[in-house]
Amino acid sequence: MIGVYLVDDHEVVRRGLRDLLEAEGDIVVVGESASARASARRIPAAHPDVMILDVRLADGNGISVCRDVRSVDPTIQALILTSFEDDEAFLGAVMAGAKGYLLKQVRGASLVRSVRAVAAGENLLDPAVTLRIRERMRQEPSRPAALDPLTVQELRVFDLIAAGHTNREMGEHLGLAEKTVRNYVSRILDKLGLTSRTQAAILATRLTQDRHR
């Protein structure tokens, strides 16, 4: 039997997945949860063969759950199942150790095949797509000299701060835990000699105006 753990913040989605998978006879759902915090704690204890993770959760995201769980037990394989096609989330899934990244529009039979394949140790991520995204992410965006101290990822966070996003929204967009986002924000403010997000937003506005002069 293949043990599966479901992580999605919609009960109807979890119930539908459970019915679909357990109808196969060789798959059993060993647990489910709706939040990132509960999932990171419960999944290692349930020790499934495969965890199916939604990217966007009420208190975090499935990519951080994937990373946290696999750091505890790397034998648990991960399959990301999401409504959103997002290159950064895809790369985050790759870096977190997921073996598959599927959109929720996938047919039931394809999802079942993917669960079996991932449980058997197969990697379903397209190597060509993974390489393309890695290369795109490596390309350093042009930036004002004032932002030179920032890394590529910190620059992305800075841009999201400037757009008025909350830590939670930035985490969802970048596939990061909210705590990780807070750490990025602190480092950015420190590197730029700022004391608040408001100052960061003002700086971003000034730099934008300077570029258009």
Short mmCIF file of C-alpha atoms in Angstrom, two decimals:
data_model
loop_
_atom_site.label_atom_id
_atom_site.label_comp_id
_atom_site.label_asym_id
_atom_site.label_seq_id
_atom_site.Cartn_x
_atom_site.Cartn_y
_atom_site.Cartn_z
CA MET A 1 0.00 0.00 0.00
CA ILE A 2 1.11 3.55 -0.78
CA GLY A 3 0.55 5.91 2.14
CA VAL A 4 -0.42 9.48 1.19
CA TYR A 5 -0.78 12.61 3.32
CA LEU A 6 -2.98 15.45 1.98
CA VAL A 7 -2.33 19.14 2.64
CA ASP A 8 -4.90 21.62 1.34
CA ASP A 9 -6.85 24.34 3.11
CA HIS A 10 -10.10 23.37 1.36
CA GLU A 11 -11.94 20.44 2.94
CA VAL A 12 -13.82 19.68 -0.28
CA VAL A 13 -10.52 19.33 -2.18
CA ARG A 14 -9.08 17.00 0.47
CA ARG A 15 -12.24 14.89 0.49
CA GLY A 16 -12.21 14.62 -3.30
CA LEU A 17 -8.56 13.59 -3.34
CA ARG A 18 -9.13 11.01 -0.61
CA ASP A 19 -12.06 9.45 -2.51
CA LEU A 20 -10.11 9.43 -5.78
CA LEU A 21 -6.97 7.86 -4.34
CA GLU A 22 -8.52 5.29 -2.01
CA ALA A 23 -10.77 4.02 -4.79
CA GLU A 24 -7.63 2.60 -6.41
CA GLY A 25 -7.15 -0.09 -3.76
CA ASP A 26 -3.37 0.26 -3.45
CA ILE A 27 -3.36 3.79 -2.00
CA VAL A 28 -4.43 4.82 1.50
CA VAL A 29 -4.64 8.35 2.90
CA VAL A 30 -2.84 8.23 6.25
CA GLY A 31 -3.59 11.80 7.27
CA GLU A 32 -4.58 15.27 6.18
CA SER A 33 -4.36 18.85 7.38
CA ALA A 34 -5.28 22.35 6.29
CA SER A 35 -2.39 24.42 7.64
CA ALA A 36 1.36 24.59 7.11
CA ARG A 37 2.07 24.54 10.84
CA ALA A 38 0.03 21.40 11.52
CA SER A 39 1.37 19.67 8.42
CA ALA A 40 5.04 20.19 9.28
CA ARG A 41 4.37 18.61 12.67
CA ARG A 42 2.05 15.76 11.69
CA ILE A 43 3.52 14.48 8.43
CA PRO A 44 6.78 13.04 9.86
CA ALA A 45 4.74 11.27 12.55
CA ALA A 46 2.37 9.77 9.95
CA HIS A 47 5.36 8.77 7.77
CA PRO A 48 3.56 8.62 4.40
CA ASP A 49 5.26 7.54 1.20
CA VAL A 50 4.00 10.68 -0.55
CA MET A 51 2.72 14.05 0.64
CA ILE A 52 0.47 15.99 -1.74
CA LEU A 53 0.87 19.69 -1.00
CA ASP A 54 -1.04 22.76 -2.09
CA VAL A 55 1.23 25.78 -2.58
CA ARG A 56 -0.99 28.36 -0.92
CA LEU A 57 -2.15 27.70 2.62
CA ALA A 58 -3.80 29.92 5.21
CA ASP A 59 -0.68 30.23 7.36
CA GLY A 60 2.11 29.59 4.89
CA ASN A 61 2.74 27.44 1.82
CA GLY A 62 3.28 23.87 0.78
CA ILE A 63 6.79 24.49 -0.47
CA SER A 64 8.03 25.40 3.00
CA VAL A 65 6.21 22.33 4.36
CA CYS A 66 8.00 20.20 1.75
CA ARG A 67 11.38 21.62 2.77
CA ASP A 68 10.72 21.28 6.50
CA VAL A 69 9.40 17.72 6.31
CA ARG A 70 12.15 16.46 4.02
CA SER A 71 14.79 17.99 6.27
CA VAL A 72 13.42 15.69 9.00
CA ASP A 73 12.68 12.64 6.83
CA PRO A 74 14.01 12.73 3.23
CA THR A 75 12.35 9.39 2.45
CA ILE A 76 8.97 11.15 2.29
CA GLN A 77 8.40 12.20 -1.32
CA ALA A 78 6.51 15.35 -2.27
CA LEU A 79 4.03 16.13 -5.03
CA ILE A 80 2.97 19.77 -5.40
CA LEU A 81 -0.64 20.18 -6.55
CA THR A 82 -1.62 23.79 -7.18
CA SER A 83 -4.08 26.01 -9.03
CA PHE A 84 -1.37 28.43 -10.12
CA GLU A 85 1.34 28.10 -12.77
CA ASP A 86 4.21 30.12 -11.32
CA ASP A 87 7.87 29.84 -12.34
CA GLU A 88 9.13 30.98 -8.95
CA ALA A 89 6.90 28.53 -7.10
CA PHE A 90 8.08 25.79 -9.46
CA LEU A 91 11.71 26.61 -8.75
CA GLY A 92 10.93 26.75 -5.03
CA ALA A 93 9.43 23.27 -5.30
CA VAL A 94 12.53 22.00 -7.08
CA MET A 95 14.82 23.48 -4.44
CA ALA A 96 12.66 22.06 -1.64
CA GLY A 97 13.02 18.54 -3.04
CA ALA A 98 9.59 17.97 -4.59
CA LYS A 99 9.43 15.24 -7.24
CA GLY A 100 6.39 16.56 -9.08
CA TYR A 101 4.52 19.81 -9.75
CA LEU A 102 0.97 19.46 -11.08
CA LEU A 103 -1.87 21.88 -11.71
CA LYS A 104 -5.24 21.03 -10.18
CA GLN A 105 -6.70 20.77 -13.67
CA VAL A 106 -4.89 17.43 -13.99
CA ARG A 107 -7.07 14.42 -14.73
CA GLY A 108 -7.66 11.98 -11.90
CA ALA A 109 -5.94 9.10 -13.68
CA SER A 110 -2.84 11.24 -14.27
CA LEU A 111 -2.72 12.23 -10.62
CA VAL A 112 -2.94 8.60 -9.53
CA ARG A 113 -0.13 7.66 -11.91
CA SER A 114 1.95 10.53 -10.56
CA VAL A 115 1.45 9.39 -6.96
CA ARG A 116 2.57 5.87 -7.84
CA ALA A 117 5.57 7.15 -9.79
CA VAL A 118 6.72 9.52 -7.04
CA ALA A 119 6.25 6.78 -4.41
CA ALA A 120 8.54 4.58 -6.53
CA GLY A 121 11.22 7.26 -6.49
CA GLU A 122 10.68 8.73 -9.96
CA ASN A 123 11.25 12.43 -10.61
CA LEU A 124 8.39 13.87 -12.67
CA LEU A 125 9.86 17.35 -13.03
CA ASP A 126 10.76 18.11 -16.64
CA PRO A 127 14.58 18.61 -16.68
CA ALA A 128 14.35 21.07 -19.58
CA VAL A 129 11.80 23.24 -17.76
CA THR A 130 13.81 23.08 -14.55
CA LEU A 131 16.99 24.18 -16.37
CA ARG A 132 15.17 27.01 -18.16
CA ILE A 133 13.77 28.39 -14.93
CA ARG A 134 17.09 28.06 -13.10
CA GLU A 135 18.82 30.01 -15.86
CA ARG A 136 16.16 32.72 -15.81
CA MET A 137 16.42 33.07 -12.04
CA ARG A 138 20.22 33.39 -12.24
CA GLN A 139 19.99 36.42 -14.49
CA GLU A 140 20.68 39.44 -12.34
CA PRO A 141 18.07 42.15 -12.90
CA SER A 142 19.27 45.68 -13.54
CA ARG A 143 19.13 47.78 -10.41
CA PRO A 144 19.97 51.24 -9.11
CA ALA A 145 23.37 51.53 -7.40
CA ALA A 146 21.63 52.14 -4.05
CA LEU A 147 20.35 48.55 -4.16
CA ASP A 148 23.71 46.93 -4.94
CA PRO A 149 24.00 45.40 -1.45
CA LEU A 150 20.89 43.29 -2.06
CA THR A 151 20.94 39.76 -3.43
CA VAL A 152 18.58 38.78 -6.26
CA GLN A 153 16.09 37.30 -3.81
CA GLU A 154 16.32 40.32 -1.50
CA LEU A 155 15.65 42.58 -4.47
CA ARG A 156 12.46 40.62 -5.21
CA VAL A 157 11.37 41.03 -1.60
CA PHE A 158 12.22 44.75 -1.73
CA ASP A 159 10.05 45.19 -4.82
CA LEU A 160 7.15 43.43 -3.07
CA ILE A 161 7.58 45.62 0.02
CA ALA A 162 7.45 48.66 -2.26
CA ALA A 163 4.21 47.36 -3.79
CA GLY A 164 2.66 47.21 -0.32
CA HIS A 165 2.49 43.44 0.11
CA THR A 166 2.31 41.89 3.57
CA ASN A 167 4.80 39.25 4.73
CA ARG A 168 2.18 36.57 4.18
CA GLU A 169 1.45 37.74 0.65
CA MET A 170 5.16 37.86 -0.14
CA GLY A 171 5.59 34.35 1.22
CA GLU A 172 2.80 33.07 -1.01
CA HIS A 173 4.26 34.80 -4.05
CA LEU A 174 7.83 33.61 -3.48
CA GLY A 175 7.08 30.19 -2.00
CA LEU A 176 8.67 31.06 1.33
CA ALA A 177 7.60 30.67 4.94
CA GLU A 178 6.38 33.88 6.57
CA LYS A 179 9.21 33.68 9.12
CA THR A 180 11.73 33.50 6.26
CA VAL A 181 10.17 36.58 4.68
CA ARG A 182 10.48 38.46 7.99
CA ASN A 183 14.17 37.58 8.09
CA TYR A 184 14.61 38.85 4.53
CA VAL A 185 12.87 42.12 5.39
CA SER A 186 15.12 42.64 8.43
CA ARG A 187 18.26 41.99 6.37
CA ILE A 188 17.10 44.37 3.63
CA LEU A 189 16.40 47.19 6.08
CA ASP A 190 19.77 46.61 7.74
CA LYS A 191 21.70 46.58 4.44
CA LEU A 192 20.00 49.75 3.21
CA GLY A 193 20.30 51.58 6.53
CA LEU A 194 16.53 51.85 6.93
CA THR A 195 14.41 51.40 10.04
CA SER A 196 10.94 50.65 8.65
CA ARG A 197 9.03 49.24 5.71
CA THR A 198 7.63 52.72 5.12
CA GLN A 199 11.15 54.04 4.55
CA ALA A 200 11.76 51.15 2.12
CA ALA A 201 8.61 52.06 0.19
CA ILE A 202 9.66 55.73 0.06
CA LEU A 203 13.12 54.73 -1.19
CA ALA A 204 11.59 52.53 -3.89
CA THR A 205 9.34 55.38 -5.03
CA ARG A 206 12.29 57.78 -5.20
CA LEU A 207 14.42 55.33 -7.17
CA THR A 208 11.56 54.73 -9.60
CA GLN A 209 11.17 58.45 -10.15
CA ASP A 210 14.91 58.80 -10.69
CA ARG A 211 14.87 56.08 -13.37
CA HIS A 212 12.13 57.89 -15.30
CA ARG A 213 13.80 61.29 -15.30
#
